[in-house]
Amino acid sequence: MSALKFIALSGTTGVTQNLYLYEYENDLIIVDCGVGFPESDMYGVDLVIPDFTYLRENAGKIKAILISHGHEDHLGALPFLLKEIKAPIYSTRLVAGFIEEKFLDYGVRNMKVNVFDPERDVLTFGSFRVTPFRVSHSVPDGVGFAIDTPEGRVFHIADYKFDWTPVDGRPFDVGKVSALASEEVLAVASDCIGATTPGYTESEREIEGKIEEIAAHAKRQIFLTTISSNISRMQQALNVAGRAGRKAVFIGRSIERKAEIARTLGYLHYPRELMTNPKQARKLPVDGLMYIISGSYGQPGSALYRLALKEHDFLSLQEGDVVIFSSDPAPPGSKANVDFVVDKLIEANADVHYYDMQEDLHVSGHGSQKDIEMLFALLKPKYFIPIGGTIRHMRAYSLIAQKMGAKAGDVFELTPGQVVEFRGKSAKIAGKIPVKDVLVDGLGIGDVGNVVLRDRQTLAKDGIAIVLLTLDRIQGKLTSDPEVISRGFVYEGKNKRLLTVSGSLLSKELARKPKLDAKIARDATIEFLERYFFESTGRRPMILPVVVEV
Amino acid sequence: MSALKFIALSGTTGVTQNLYLYEYENDLIIVDCGVGFPESDMYGVDLVIPDFTYLRENAGKIKAILISHGHEDHLGALPFLLKEIKAPIYSTRLVAGFIEEKFLDYGVRNMKVNVFDPERDVLTFGSFRVTPFRVSHSVPDGVGFAIDTPEGRVFHIADYKFDWTPVDGRPFDVGKVSALASEEVLAVASDCIGATTPGYTESEREIEGKIEEIAAHAKRQIFLTTISSNISRMQQALNVAGRAGRKAVFIGRSIERKAEIARTLGYLHYPRELMTNPKQARKLPVDGLMYIISGSYGQPGSALYRLALKEHDFLSLQEGDVVIFSSDPAPPGSKANVDFVVDKLIEANADVHYYDMQEDLHVSGHGSQKDIEMLFALLKPKYFIPIGGTIRHMRAYSLIAQKMGAKAGDVFELTPGQVVEFRGKSAKIAGKIPVKDVLVDGLGIGDVGNVVLRDRQTLAKDGIAIVLLTLDRIQGKLTSDPEVISRGFVYEGKNKRLLTVSGSLLSKELARKPKLDAKIARDATIEFLERYFFESTGRRPMILPVVVEV
């Protein structure tokens, strides 16, 4: 008997790397295909992407890839997926613009994104009929999907909040959702990351007044930074600049490119004469400028970072300049970078408005507890699947559903790879597809795994000691004292003696063995030096014996 | 002409590592001597301690070391300092207990701490007369100092807040401070880390009700975790346990030891029969127990960590058990650890109360903006020195002082080593003592510096490739293809070929040189392989050629 399968290939326990599958007989559709970011102990790793094994094995079934909105953790892994399978991509216009820009970066050719209109289009893919609808989030043009399946209607709503006054004037399409929900709703898979935050999430609109207030008091240049996908925030900054009689300048490649895409596609509006360029800007009075600059996470090398460190090619920061961070320091590790940049800006006597000041210069893009309750009240689904959060967010989401009458068993808190099977209006966990995180490091995709990472962790902590052993194969003896070279272990300038002594002691130790061969010499070296170095330094460097047989 | 020098040897820009000097002619007193914690890129470093060079050079002048309160960042570097200089230490009774416990750990012998009573003692050290007074903070028995110097009275107030209802019933001694401030106050050096937080900091007292509420609904065992120095929080947990008819158990070495010290010295009060031990606890009903357990920062290996991972020797977590985190995830990197432990606890279906739930289960120990204003209003100092924060906190503190009438030049935002000189009632910056962070790694103090750290960072990011070159010295040729071994670079199982090929290509490259010696071979190897590996993998491992001459 056939069944609908919902597969959380990844994205339920780590916030990012969103990738969900709907499968029915020979039809499979993918919703979102995002990247993740390395944990702090994944040294050297650039990106984490989902495991595409299952998709490769079922490539023939894949009818469509739907993308919900323009954030990296929902679309960033597309170039990697498209190396493995071919399938048509569907999104709204702005999201398509962002995806095609990404394809340029990765050299993906001949892939056009199919643009749908969430006001009127309905898409059919084999057994699935998909009706998109507008949601509000911190990037414009996001959508949710009502997915009609042979087992019933499922709502898939990735990152969203209920913002009735969004900057782009297009709020969550609650009317359409109500109409779609008037038929029985089998299940909802929706964003859970706000489930631990009380109340409703504030509207993006609130921020514009705060920026305006700061601009009103500014007597010099203003630098406003936000993440490059936050087109609405850019729009607000441009609105403020216009009213304040300031000219605006985009600074930084990511901001410039995203703004250009948004403007061309009609998502960012401003009169031509509002903008100027850095060269013209020099001729304008310092109280007549607003820069919209990239680097809101304090990324080393970003435009704002270089400005703060007085390393920027053509911009310079003066005493009394105003810097506005209009974003949270969100990704792991970024708080330290933001703090560093803020400190440098303050040292240069800029007037800095940042997260610590609690001036409400940023609001979350994710619905909080009350938004989640409202969604559940609208949809009245039979089953619930929290996505886009972590274990603690899934549990908090489940408690909200239970408070509203669901049974604990109606909520599926999935770990990556887990499958929910819907059959005859009832749902159950039906196994788990084996998946692992795939690490991208430089040009390598998936070749860095536990072995390499464990080595990097050992090397990072205590470095390495390389031991050169010259072995007379026939005699079974060393021909000379082992030579010990280290990196990242001790400062050789000061500790040369430690290494020399370790070589002679090791030599004596090895001389006790009746007859050495390469393996015996290696094992004994590791055993002896691990103990010796730990006793004399308290450290455990990696010991790497290299045997030369003569 | 003589002058009073205030030297921020460390502690003004990095929150921790507090160490300040007051120097007048041949007298020098030290206030606090704390450790710091490694930044995230200081791989393998256990602790950071201040640079004691200046103290070593002026050892003869040091009359006393005063410790303000019982936190690591104010006393943890004492064992290291005492290796370099001898001087008497002064503190309150509980702080002395904590210091002497630390001395036991570090094997420091024959050092007794001199205990003063902040209600009545006045201490004289050469030109300095020091009057301690009680302050409130998140650990009991903290004090500030009024330091009378030949140039005037200076107040040194490390971590504090104004808590009128502290758990130990001994609030900030505002009466004594007012009296002391009735004479002219030359300067204040005080905690600035709350300077970016609006309002007043709440009283510790508020928390007890929140814990009680949770306990009232708990139907099973309760585990409450806090940092081991937070004696007041332990007291509150014990109060709640007593009223709820639960027996209490301390779990974890740090909690047990600190609690024992506090009880013995009269800072923790409970009836003997309230406590039980883990063995007896097994025989009690599950709703009759409260564990006070260490591991509030999610430290790997801590009691709570092992409980969450079901690896604890004698404790086990059951569905419905209640876990209360009564502390913020504060130190760098600890948030990820706390999140990991919280997720494990939730997976085990415990009812977890942690930072995300915003239930006010922790309050800061540091005064906020209004506390700082109150202190300034009390003292009316001529000069201001923010301590214990960072650049952004110093600036916010300075803005508070300026709002209250100070000139910007009256506030000294010091970087480590900077000296303020007071002479004839006026103050100015008078140079800077060169200081650096001293890193502790295992048994080594200060031997890990930039060279070793840079190597560790390179090794962490892309690993290492060791190249064994066997060189015929007379011919100036290699006798065979170089052997390339790697660790943390690529997975050798899959990439054996990359390494073998790199060896043969290198061999060809080196064959082009007219005559090889060890240096030429090494340099050419590094140049060739750096490029080759980057082009083929996008990575930059450390290249380490080892030349064997035959």
CSV table of C-alpha atoms in Angstrom, one decimal, chain A residues 100-488:
chain,number,residue,atom,x,y,z
A,100,GLU,CA,21.4,32.7,-10.3
A,101,GLU,CA,24.0,35.0,-8.7
A,102,LYS,CA,25.2,32.0,-6.7
A,103,PHE,CA,25.4,29.9,-9.8
A,104,LEU,CA,27.6,32.6,-11.4
A,105,ASP,CA,29.9,32.3,-8.3
A,106,TYR,CA,30.1,28.5,-8.5
A,107,GLY,CA,30.4,28.3,-12.3
A,108,VAL,CA,27.0,26.5,-12.6
A,109,ARG,CA,25.9,27.0,-16.2
A,110,ASN,CA,22.7,26.4,-18.2
A,111,MET,CA,20.5,26.3,-15.1
A,112,LYS,CA,17.6,28.6,-15.2
A,113,VAL,CA,15.3,28.9,-12.2
A,114,ASN,CA,11.6,28.7,-12.9
A,115,VAL,CA,9.9,31.7,-11.3
A,116,PHE,CA,6.4,31.3,-9.9
A,117,ASP,CA,4.0,34.0,-8.8
A,118,PRO,CA,2.7,33.2,-5.3
A,119,GLU,CA,-0.4,35.3,-5.9
A,120,ARG,CA,-1.8,33.0,-8.6
A,121,ASP,CA,0.4,30.0,-9.6
A,122,VAL,CA,-0.3,26.4,-8.7
A,123,LEU,CA,2.4,23.9,-9.6
A,124,THR,CA,1.8,20.2,-10.3
A,125,PHE,CA,4.6,17.6,-10.0
A,126,GLY,CA,3.2,14.1,-10.5
A,127,SER,CA,1.2,13.2,-7.4
A,128,PHE,CA,1.9,16.6,-5.8
A,129,ARG,CA,0.1,19.8,-6.4
A,130,VAL,CA,1.8,22.8,-4.7
A,131,THR,CA,0.1,26.1,-3.9
A,132,PRO,CA,2.6,28.7,-2.8
A,133,PHE,CA,1.6,31.7,-0.6
A,134,ARG,CA,3.4,34.7,0.7
A,135,VAL,CA,4.9,34.8,4.2
A,136,SER,CA,6.8,37.6,5.9
A,137,HIS,CA,10.4,37.1,7.0
A,138,SER,CA,13.6,39.2,7.2
A,139,VAL,CA,14.2,38.9,3.4
A,140,PRO,CA,11.4,39.8,0.9
A,141,ASP,CA,9.7,37.4,-1.4
A,142,GLY,CA,9.5,34.4,0.9
A,143,VAL,CA,6.8,31.8,0.6
A,144,GLY,CA,5.2,28.8,2.3
A,145,PHE,CA,3.7,25.9,0.4
A,146,ALA,CA,0.4,24.1,0.6
A,147,ILE,CA,1.3,20.6,-0.7
A,148,ASP,CA,-1.6,18.5,-1.9
A,149,THR,CA,-0.7,14.8,-1.7
A,150,PRO,CA,-2.8,11.6,-2.2
A,151,GLU,CA,-2.8,11.4,1.6
A,152,GLY,CA,-4.0,14.9,2.2
A,153,ARG,CA,-2.8,18.5,2.4
A,154,VAL,CA,0.4,19.4,4.1
A,155,PHE,CA,1.6,22.9,4.8
A,156,HIS,CA,5.4,23.5,4.6
A,157,ILE,CA,6.3,26.8,6.1
A,158,ALA,CA,10.0,27.5,6.5
A,159,ASP,CA,11.2,30.8,8.2
A,160,TYR,CA,8.3,33.2,8.7
A,161,LYS,CA,6.7,35.6,11.1
A,162,PHE,CA,3.4,37.4,11.0
A,163,ASP,CA,4.3,40.9,10.0
A,164,TRP,CA,1.2,43.0,9.1
A,165,THR,CA,3.3,46.0,8.2
A,166,PRO,CA,6.3,44.6,6.4
A,167,VAL,CA,8.7,47.1,4.6
A,168,ASP,CA,7.7,45.7,1.2
A,169,GLY,CA,4.0,46.1,1.9
A,170,ARG,CA,3.3,42.4,1.2
A,171,PRO,CA,2.3,40.8,4.5
A,172,PHE,CA,1.8,37.1,5.2
A,173,ASP,CA,-1.1,36.1,3.0
A,174,VAL,CA,-3.3,35.0,5.8
A,175,GLY,CA,-6.4,35.1,3.7
A,176,LYS,CA,-5.1,32.6,1.2
A,177,VAL,CA,-3.8,30.4,4.0
A,178,SER,CA,-7.2,30.5,5.7
A,179,ALA,CA,-8.9,29.5,2.5
A,180,LEU,CA,-6.4,26.6,1.9
A,181,ALA,CA,-6.8,25.5,5.5
A,182,SER,CA,-10.6,25.3,5.2
A,183,GLU,CA,-10.1,21.8,3.9
A,184,GLU,CA,-8.8,19.3,6.3
A,185,VAL,CA,-5.1,19.8,7.0
A,186,LEU,CA,-3.1,16.6,7.4
A,187,ALA,CA,0.1,18.1,8.8
A,188,VAL,CA,2.2,21.2,9.1
A,189,ALA,CA,6.0,21.3,8.9
A,190,SER,CA,7.0,24.7,10.1
A,191,ASP,CA,9.8,26.9,11.6
A,192,CYS,CA,10.3,26.2,15.3
A,193,ILE,CA,13.3,28.4,16.2
A,194,GLY,CA,11.1,31.0,17.9
A,195,ALA,CA,9.3,28.5,20.1
A,196,THR,CA,11.3,29.4,23.2
A,197,THR,CA,10.7,33.2,22.7
A,198,PRO,CA,7.6,34.6,24.5
A,199,GLY,CA,5.1,36.8,22.8
A,200,TYR,CA,4.8,38.0,19.1
A,201,THR,CA,7.8,39.0,17.0
A,202,GLU,CA,7.8,42.7,16.3
A,203,SER,CA,7.4,44.1,12.8
A,204,GLU,CA,10.4,45.1,10.7
A,205,ARG,CA,8.6,48.4,10.3
A,206,GLU,CA,9.5,49.5,13.9
A,207,ILE,CA,13.2,49.8,13.1
A,208,GLU,CA,12.9,52.6,10.6
A,209,GLY,CA,12.0,55.1,13.3
A,210,LYS,CA,14.9,54.1,15.4
A,211,ILE,CA,17.3,54.6,12.5
A,212,GLU,CA,15.7,57.9,11.8
A,213,GLU,CA,16.1,59.1,15.3
A,214,ILE,CA,19.9,58.4,15.2
A,215,ALA,CA,20.2,60.0,11.8
A,216,ALA,CA,18.4,63.1,13.1
A,217,HIS,CA,21.2,63.7,15.7
A,218,ALA,CA,24.1,62.7,13.5
A,219,LYS,CA,26.4,65.6,12.5
A,220,ARG,CA,28.7,63.5,10.4
A,221,GLN,CA,28.8,60.6,8.0
A,222,ILE,CA,26.6,57.6,8.9
A,223,PHE,CA,27.6,54.0,8.2
A,224,LEU,CA,24.8,51.5,8.5
A,225,THR,CA,25.6,47.8,8.3
A,226,THR,CA,23.2,44.8,7.9
A,227,ILE,CA,23.4,41.4,6.2
A,228,SER,CA,23.4,41.6,2.5
A,229,SER,CA,20.2,39.7,2.0
A,230,ASN,CA,18.3,42.1,4.2
A,231,ILE,CA,16.8,44.1,1.4
A,232,SER,CA,14.1,45.6,3.6
A,233,ARG,CA,16.7,47.0,6.0
A,234,MET,CA,18.5,48.6,3.0
A,235,GLN,CA,15.1,50.0,1.9
A,236,GLN,CA,14.6,51.6,5.3
A,237,ALA,CA,18.1,53.0,5.4
A,238,LEU,CA,17.5,54.6,1.9
A,239,ASN,CA,14.1,56.0,3.1
A,240,VAL,CA,15.8,57.6,6.1
A,241,ALA,CA,18.7,58.9,3.9
A,242,GLY,CA,16.2,60.5,1.5
A,243,ARG,CA,14.2,62.2,4.2
A,244,ALA,CA,17.4,63.4,5.9
A,245,GLY,CA,18.7,64.9,2.7
A,246,ARG,CA,21.7,62.6,2.7
A,247,LYS,CA,23.1,60.8,-0.4
A,248,ALA,CA,23.5,57.1,-0.1
A,249,VAL,CA,26.4,54.8,-1.1
A,250,PHE,CA,26.5,51.0,-1.2
A,251,ILE,CA,29.9,49.7,0.0
A,252,GLY,CA,31.1,46.1,-0.2
A,253,ARG,CA,30.6,43.5,-2.9
A,254,SER,CA,27.9,41.4,-1.3
A,255,ILE,CA,25.7,44.5,-0.4
A,256,GLU,CA,26.3,46.0,-3.9
A,257,ARG,CA,25.4,42.8,-5.7
A,258,LYS,CA,22.3,41.9,-3.7
A,259,ALA,CA,21.0,45.5,-3.9
A,260,GLU,CA,21.5,45.6,-7.6
A,261,ILE,CA,19.5,42.3,-8.0
A,262,ALA,CA,16.8,43.6,-5.8
A,263,ARG,CA,16.6,46.9,-7.6
A,264,THR,CA,16.5,45.4,-11.0
A,265,LEU,CA,13.8,43.0,-10.1
A,266,GLY,CA,11.7,45.7,-8.4
A,267,TYR,CA,12.3,44.8,-4.7
A,268,LEU,CA,14.3,47.9,-3.8
A,269,HIS,CA,13.0,51.4,-4.7
A,270,TYR,CA,14.8,54.7,-4.6
A,271,PRO,CA,15.2,57.7,-6.9
A,272,ARG,CA,18.3,57.6,-8.9
A,273,GLU,CA,19.5,60.9,-7.6
A,274,LEU,CA,19.5,59.5,-4.0
A,275,MET,CA,22.6,57.5,-4.8
A,276,THR,CA,26.1,58.6,-5.2
A,277,ASN,CA,29.5,56.9,-5.6
A,278,PRO,CA,32.5,56.9,-3.3
A,279,LYS,CA,34.4,59.3,-5.5
A,280,GLN,CA,31.5,61.9,-5.6
A,281,ALA,CA,30.9,61.4,-2.0
A,282,ARG,CA,34.3,62.9,-1.1
A,283,LYS,CA,33.1,66.2,-2.4
A,284,LEU,CA,29.9,66.2,-0.3
A,285,PRO,CA,29.6,67.6,3.2
A,286,VAL,CA,30.1,65.0,5.9
A,287,ASP,CA,26.6,65.4,7.2
A,288,GLY,CA,25.2,64.7,3.8
A,289,LEU,CA,26.2,61.0,3.5
A,290,MET,CA,24.9,57.6,4.5
A,291,TYR,CA,26.9,54.5,3.7
A,292,ILE,CA,25.2,51.1,3.6
A,293,ILE,CA,28.2,48.9,4.2
A,294,SER,CA,28.8,45.1,4.4
A,295,GLY,CA,30.4,43.5,7.4
A,296,SER,CA,27.6,43.3,10.0
A,297,TYR,CA,29.1,40.1,11.5
A,298,GLY,CA,32.5,41.8,11.9
A,299,GLN,CA,33.9,39.4,9.2
A,300,PRO,CA,37.7,39.9,8.9
A,301,GLY,CA,38.3,41.6,5.5
A,302,SER,CA,34.8,43.0,5.1
A,303,ALA,CA,34.4,46.6,4.2
A,304,LEU,CA,33.4,47.6,7.7
A,305,TYR,CA,36.2,45.7,9.3
A,306,ARG,CA,38.7,47.5,7.1
A,307,LEU,CA,37.1,50.8,7.8
A,308,ALA,CA,37.4,50.1,11.6
A,309,LEU,CA,41.1,49.1,11.3
A,310,LYS,CA,41.9,52.1,9.0
A,311,GLU,CA,42.8,49.7,6.3
A,312,HIS,CA,40.1,50.7,3.8
A,313,ASP,CA,41.2,51.8,0.3
A,314,PHE,CA,39.0,54.8,-0.1
A,315,LEU,CA,37.0,55.3,3.1
A,316,SER,CA,38.1,56.7,6.3
A,317,LEU,CA,36.5,57.0,9.7
A,318,GLN,CA,36.5,60.3,11.5
A,319,GLU,CA,35.8,61.3,15.1
A,320,GLY,CA,32.0,61.7,15.5
A,321,ASP,CA,31.0,59.5,12.6
A,322,VAL,CA,28.0,57.3,13.3
A,323,VAL,CA,28.0,53.6,12.9
A,324,ILE,CA,24.8,51.6,13.1
A,325,PHE,CA,24.8,47.8,13.4
A,326,SER,CA,21.3,46.8,12.3
A,327,SER,CA,21.6,43.1,12.8
A,328,ASP,CA,22.2,40.6,15.6
A,329,PRO,CA,25.6,38.9,15.9
A,330,ALA,CA,24.1,35.6,14.9
A,331,PRO,CA,26.4,32.9,13.5
A,332,PRO,CA,28.6,30.9,15.9
A,333,GLY,CA,31.8,32.8,16.6
A,334,SER,CA,30.6,36.0,15.1
A,335,LYS,CA,30.0,37.8,18.4
A,336,ALA,CA,33.8,37.9,19.1
A,337,ASN,CA,34.3,39.4,15.6
A,338,VAL,CA,31.6,42.0,16.1
A,339,ASP,CA,33.0,42.9,19.5
A,340,PHE,CA,36.4,43.4,18.0
A,341,VAL,CA,35.1,45.7,15.3
A,342,VAL,CA,33.0,47.7,17.7
A,343,ASP,CA,36.0,48.2,20.0
A,344,LYS,CA,38.1,49.4,17.1
A,345,LEU,CA,35.3,51.9,16.0
A,346,ILE,CA,35.0,53.2,19.6
A,347,GLU,CA,38.8,53.6,19.8
A,348,ALA,CA,38.5,55.8,16.7
A,349,ASN,CA,35.9,57.8,18.6
A,350,ALA,CA,33.0,56.9,16.4
A,351,ASP,CA,29.5,57.0,17.9
A,352,VAL,CA,28.6,53.3,17.6
A,353,HIS,CA,25.1,51.8,17.9
A,354,TYR,CA,25.4,48.0,18.4
A,355,TYR,CA,23.6,45.1,20.0
A,356,ASP,CA,24.6,45.9,23.6
A,357,MET,CA,22.8,49.2,23.6
A,358,GLN,CA,19.4,47.6,23.3
A,359,GLU,CA,18.1,50.2,21.0
A,360,ASP,CA,15.9,47.8,19.0
A,361,LEU,CA,17.9,48.2,15.8
A,362,HIS,CA,17.1,44.7,14.8
A,363,VAL,CA,14.1,42.3,15.1
A,364,SER,CA,14.0,38.6,14.5
A,365,GLY,CA,12.7,37.2,11.2
A,366,HIS,CA,11.2,34.3,13.0
A,367,GLY,CA,7.8,34.0,14.6
A,368,SER,CA,7.8,33.7,18.4
A,369,GLN,CA,5.5,31.6,20.6
A,370,LYS,CA,2.4,33.7,19.8
A,371,ASP,CA,3.1,33.6,16.1
A,372,ILE,CA,3.3,29.8,16.3
A,373,GLU,CA,0.1,29.6,18.2
A,374,MET,CA,-1.6,31.8,15.5
A,375,LEU,CA,-0.3,29.5,12.8
A,376,PHE,CA,-1.6,26.4,14.5
A,377,ALA,CA,-5.0,28.1,15.1
A,378,LEU,CA,-5.2,29.0,11.4
A,379,LEU,CA,-4.3,25.6,10.1
A,380,LYS,CA,-5.6,23.2,12.8
A,381,PRO,CA,-3.4,20.4,11.5
A,382,LYS,CA,-3.6,16.8,12.6
A,383,TYR,CA,0.2,16.3,12.8
A,384,PHE,CA,3.1,18.7,13.5
A,385,ILE,CA,6.7,18.7,12.3
A,386,PRO,CA,9.0,21.3,13.8
A,387,ILE,CA,11.8,22.3,11.3
A,388,GLY,CA,14.7,24.8,11.2
A,389,GLY,CA,15.5,24.7,14.9
A,390,THR,CA,17.3,22.4,17.4
A,391,ILE,CA,16.2,19.8,19.9
A,392,ARG,CA,15.2,22.3,22.5
A,393,HIS,CA,13.2,24.4,20.0
A,394,MET,CA,11.4,21.2,18.7
A,395,ARG,CA,10.4,20.4,22.3
A,396,ALA,CA,9.2,23.9,23.0
A,397,TYR,CA,7.2,23.8,19.7
A,398,SER,CA,5.7,20.4,20.8
A,399,LEU,CA,4.6,21.9,24.1
A,400,ILE,CA,2.8,24.7,22.3
A,401,ALA,CA,1.0,22.2,20.1
A,402,GLN,CA,0.1,20.2,23.2
A,403,LYS,CA,-1.2,23.3,25.0
A,404,MET,CA,-3.5,23.7,22.0
A,405,GLY,CA,-4.8,20.2,22.2
A,406,ALA,CA,-2.4,18.0,20.2
A,407,LYS,CA,-1.2,14.8,21.7
A,408,ALA,CA,2.6,14.5,22.2
A,409,GLY,CA,2.5,11.6,19.7
A,410,ASP,CA,1.1,13.9,17.0
A,411,VAL,CA,4.3,16.0,17.0
A,412,PHE,CA,7.3,14.5,15.2
A,413,GLU,CA,10.6,15.8,16.6
A,414,LEU,CA,12.9,14.4,13.9
A,415,THR,CA,16.6,13.8,13.8
A,416,PRO,CA,18.3,14.1,10.4
A,417,GLY,CA,17.3,11.3,8.1
A,418,GLN,CA,14.1,10.3,10.0
A,419,VAL,CA,11.1,9.4,7.9
A,420,VAL,CA,7.5,10.1,8.8
A,421,GLU,CA,5.0,8.0,6.9
A,422,PHE,CA,1.4,9.1,6.3
A,423,ARG,CA,-1.0,6.4,5.4
A,424,GLY,CA,-4.8,6.3,5.7
A,425,LYS,CA,-4.8,9.6,7.6
A,426,SER,CA,-2.5,8.4,10.3
A,427,ALA,CA,1.2,9.0,10.7
A,428,LYS,CA,4.2,7.2,12.2
A,429,ILE,CA,8.0,7.3,12.2
A,430,ALA,CA,9.1,4.8,9.6
A,431,GLY,CA,12.8,4.4,9.9
A,432,LYS,CA,15.7,6.5,9.2
A,433,ILE,CA,17.9,7.1,6.2
A,434,PRO,CA,21.6,7.1,7.2
A,435,VAL,CA,22.9,10.5,6.7
A,436,LYS,CA,26.1,12.3,7.7
A,437,ASP,CA,27.2,15.9,7.6
A,438,VAL,CA,29.3,16.5,4.4
A,439,LEU,CA,32.1,18.9,5.0
A,440,VAL,CA,33.4,21.3,2.4
A,441,ASP,CA,37.1,22.3,2.8
A,442,GLY,CA,38.7,24.2,-0.1
A,443,LEU,CA,38.0,22.2,-3.2
A,444,GLY,CA,37.3,19.0,-1.3
A,445,ILE,CA,33.7,17.9,-0.7
A,446,GLY,CA,33.2,15.2,1.8
A,447,ASP,CA,36.9,14.1,2.0
A,448,VAL,CA,37.4,15.7,5.4
A,449,GLY,CA,35.8,13.4,7.9
A,450,ASN,CA,36.4,12.2,11.5
A,451,VAL,CA,39.9,11.0,10.9
A,452,VAL,CA,41.2,14.3,9.5
A,453,LEU,CA,39.2,16.4,12.0
A,454,ARG,CA,40.5,14.4,14.9
A,455,ASP,CA,44.1,14.9,13.7
A,456,ARG,CA,43.5,18.6,13.3
A,457,GLN,CA,42.1,18.8,16.8
A,458,THR,CA,45.2,17.1,18.2
A,459,LEU,CA,47.5,19.2,16.2
A,460,ALA,CA,45.7,22.4,17.2
A,461,LYS,CA,45.8,21.6,20.9
A,462,ASP,CA,49.4,20.4,21.3
A,463,GLY,CA,51.1,20.4,17.9
A,464,ILE,CA,53.3,17.6,16.5
A,465,ALA,CA,56.7,16.1,17.1
A,466,ILE,CA,58.2,14.3,14.1
A,467,VAL,CA,60.9,11.8,15.0
A,468,LEU,CA,63.4,10.7,12.3
A,469,LEU,CA,64.7,7.2,13.0
A,470,THR,CA,67.5,5.9,10.9
A,471,LEU,CA,67.5,2.1,11.2
A,472,ASP,CA,70.1,-0.4,10.2
A,473,ARG,CA,67.8,-3.1,8.9
A,474,ILE,CA,70.3,-6.0,9.2
A,475,GLN,CA,71.6,-5.1,12.7
A,476,GLY,CA,68.2,-4.1,13.9
A,477,LYS,CA,69.7,-1.0,15.5
A,478,LEU,CA,69.5,2.7,15.1
A,479,THR,CA,72.5,4.2,13.3
A,480,SER,CA,72.3,7.4,15.3
A,481,ASP,CA,70.3,9.3,17.9
A,482,PRO,CA,66.7,10.0,16.6
A,483,GLU,CA,66.2,13.6,15.5
A,484,VAL,CA,63.1,15.2,16.9
A,485,ILE,CA,61.5,18.2,15.2
A,486,SER,CA,58.4,19.9,16.5
A,487,ARG,CA,55.7,22.4,15.3
A,488,GLY,CA,53.1,23.9,17.6
